[in-house]
Amino acid sequence: MSYLEYTVRDVPSGARKILYLNWPLLLLLSAVACVGFLMLYSVAGGSLTPWAEPQMKRFAVGMLAMLIIAMVPIWFWRNMAGLAYGVSILLLVAVEVFGTIGMGAQRWIDLGFMRLQPSELMKIALVMMLAAYYEWLPMRKVSHPFWVAVPAFIILLPAALVLKQPDLGTALLLVFSGGGLMFLAGVHWAYFVAVIASGVGVVTTVLQSRGTDWQILKDYQYRRIDVFLDPASDPLGAGYHITQSKIALGSGGWTGRGFMQGTQTRLNFLPEKHTDFIFTTLAEEFGYVGGISLLLLYALILLFCIGTALTMRDRFSALMTLGITLTFFLYFAVNMSMVMGLAPVVGVPLPLVSYGGSAMLVLLLAFGLVQSAHVHKPR
Amino acid sequence: MRRPGRDNAESVRRFTRRGLFLGGLQLGFMGLLGVRMHFLQVDQADQFRLLAEENRINIRLLPPERGEIFDRNGRAIAVNKPSYRITMIREEAGDVEAVLTRLAQLIGMDDDQVKAARRDLQEARPDVQVTIADRVTWEAIARVSVNTPALPGVLPEVGLSRHYPMKGDFAHVVGYVGPVSDYDLSRIKAPAPLLLIPRFQIGKVGVEAKYEEALRGEAGTKRVEVNANNRVMRELDRREGKPGVNLQLTVDHALQNYAQARLGEQSASAVVIDCTNGDLLAVASTPSYDPNLFVRGISVPDYKALTENKYRPLASKSVQGLYPPGSTFKMITALAALEEGLISSQDTVYCPGHLTVSGRRFHCWKTYGHGHMTLEAALRESCDVYFYDLSLRVGIEKIASMGHRLGLGEELSVPMSAVAEGRVPTKEWKRQRFGKDWVLGDTVNASIGQGYVLTSPLQLAVMTARIASGRAIQPRLIKSIDGVEQPLETKAQPIGLNENNLRQIRQSMFAVTNNRHGTAYSSRILAEGMRMAGKTGTSQVRNISAAERREGVSQNADLPWERRDHALFVNFAPHDAPRIAVSVVVEHGGGGSTVAAPIARDITLQALFGGTPPLSAYPSSDRSRIKAQQERLEREQRDTGDDGRDRA
């Protein structure tokens, strides 16, 4: 979309842009974040420290950043896509080289005021890059093998770097959101069938390689798979997370034990209760009603995003919006599946609720892009 | 923006289609999550809620206070004393080494203890409370408490532990407690949860073991809320247990103490029984040991010293030791013959010093014989030939049945460890045991308590009490449980023997100690109304070879200790109105009259007077020696002193 077209069509400008923000989306995001504050307050035993307050501050900063991004025309961000992707790749390489050891894997870059996870940044950068790519690529070339190989490389390069960290969860998220974007862009479905089929083959191979000289995954990753398949096999060891999380969840019942009345999380039966497993606290204290409510909030966010994406006229905005939506979906879908024992334990936070700087900031930046696309769509 | 017309329109349509498809997939997956959530939180809620409670609520046992044991006068024999220990939690200590070093200086731990503590700490989970020092003094606890800020993770704890203020005096009767072992557990079907507590103390031997369940009591429980590290956050509720029962023994601690002291360091035992009701007033066995050593966990050298001692301090000789009763058995043979009407008081048997039976010559202890002997003279002077002759007329079966009537070869019901049944042989027994026929020589041997006859000191005391009272006295050790007097199962009934016969035996026994010719004349009691009747016994543990007999090597002093004769003595007193019966066995002590009888006499006097008897009770020739002995024993008793005085 050129600047000329913006002037021709009715695109909001100046301070009026604020009126054209997707306010329902903004409110929904805030609502989800508030659920997060509440839960962090609760797991800290009714205290703003050590989690709720920093989380609020980060949310405020993230919101501000989101609004600023939203005010900048979307075509500027489209032009930034290549740069963002390049910088993210460099950062991923950088953590490989200087990253400090945190939680058994090199995933952080210490920026002084916060620890940055380049893999988080990569999630948006990849979506932006692919969206920009498909806007540039003529529609009829979309399914050409060469023009399919290019985005595949764009996806697999960062995925490989992340996998090497090693962070299987995030690598898979990158592959899935990238693949989803290619699907949305209109790549022939036969490619996806082929990839899924070979994916199944790879998984089989990976499982088969266990215990051999060419074992592909780390032992702890295999153990996680084992435990996922049968949590009861090691209730105090590796299966502990899943078993305890299901117990906490299940003991919530219809309406839960009440705010700050959760016993399982408070008594430390659940590790990482403030990060990846925070959903269990919500489910224990507010029960099924609470859990479904959060799920509904997420569903509404999805619906609003899909709704606005379908009314966007330019390909970059639409693809990017749906790509970010998909990433967001993958976050909470994987996290909830893991907490409910439907997926192995991979370190994926519950978006906007789990305690953590990088993820929240990056997600709000991403929604800033969505807002920008929304604001600057011609009406 | 590119505007390739139809291409663009198609592209938008395809995007919309795929966008909706993918969006639908996402929402569908969320539906799945919702269903799963419903399944976990609603359908399976009860099950998970239960699991959550199990997670959160821990049931802790409250160990009951063990019942205490007292003597018949209420003196403490086994009590619970507060014991202090120092524990440490690794994760709270921070710098474990520094804290350990400081602690070691403070309470004086040696290098080995520090090393052991360090190892225990390393092996335990970081949040587990590990005992660093057990049974520390109150001063050490106070010192640790004062220095709490410098000792993070260190916690003093108070518990109860068993204490035996009488030390060795009751070691064989009451026994001791010790930490429950895997072996103990393997012998108990479905052990109580309490027993699974590490180092929980249970009775190992003696009354402590026999009354284990009653003494232990019942554990209470408390439900506590714990966190994931099992640390108690708060107590929810508690159900108090039941403390163990208190036992009162029939034993008199002063008499027991005297008996132990009088037996001294010899390998010996003594039993004092009340002739009227069977109460065991003293059940002594020496040498003894300090049961407190076992409560603490006995050290290897200490234990080795006890097991390797040839006097077997761990054995409870008074009930467990089996000895040929020797001449003390002669009352049985005599009574059997009297009851059969085979002899009267005037009948005599000629003793030429030996009797030949089936071609084998059986000797009397008096080489050249006693001459013509009546029953009284035969018992008084312990003539063997008289009883050889008698036994051949009565037969072993009658003798054995008389032995059983008087308690020999019977399993007496006393709650002590390893109470021996003993043996009074019969023809049937020998056939089963050895597959050989009974021969007359066996009867002859048995008639004077040798050969196959084996009795315990307790059985001898019961036998004497039955002769003295004419009643089927049963020994009783437990006087009351929690203040409730324990009646005997059956009130002692008359034993069913002819009173005239019994009187003859009693008179003969009186003669043993009061007739100038009696074997125990030198151990007579002079105190009026307290005179005793008794019988000496010297039982061989070896066969005297013909060569030895020829050379006259029958002097005990010439033999090694373990081949010397056992010295025995049984008596009752006062002879005309019996109150107590006593038996004394000194293992390999030599002669019954010279070794066992004086001890029995001293114990009898001590029991009858309820304290140190006046010297006038003794024959005048003995008085100076007895005076010295009394002073020595009193001094020793003072020195060993019992610290149970503070508790009544």
Coordinates of C-alpha atoms in Angstrom, one line a residue, chain A residues 129-139 141-143 147-148 151-152 178 181-183 185-187 315-316 319, chain B residues 2:
Chain A
M129 CA 9.1 -11.5 7.6
L130 CA 6.8 -14.1 6.1
A131 CA 3.9 -11.7 5.7
A132 CA 6.1 -9.3 3.9
Y133 CA 7.5 -12.1 1.7
Y134 CA 4.1 -13.2 0.6
E135 CA 3.0 -9.6 -0.1
W136 CA 5.9 -9.3 -2.3
L137 CA 5.5 -12.7 -4.0
P138 CA 3.0 -12.7 -6.9
M139 CA 0.1 -15.0 -6.1
K141 CA 4.2 -18.2 -7.8
V142 CA 3.1 -19.1 -4.3
S143 CA 3.1 -22.8 -4.8
W147 CA 9.2 -20.0 -3.7
V148 CA 8.1 -22.6 -1.2
P151 CA 10.0 -19.3 3.3
A152 CA 10.8 -22.8 4.5
G178 CA 5.5 -20.2 10.2
L181 CA 1.3 -18.5 7.8
M182 CA 2.3 -20.3 4.6
F183 CA -1.0 -22.1 4.7
A185 CA -0.8 -17.3 2.2
G186 CA -2.3 -20.0 -0.1
V187 CA 0.5 -22.5 -0.6
R315 CA -2.0 -8.8 2.2
F316 CA 0.8 -7.9 4.7
L319 CA -1.3 -12.2 7.0
Chain B
R2 CA -0.2 -4.7 -6.4

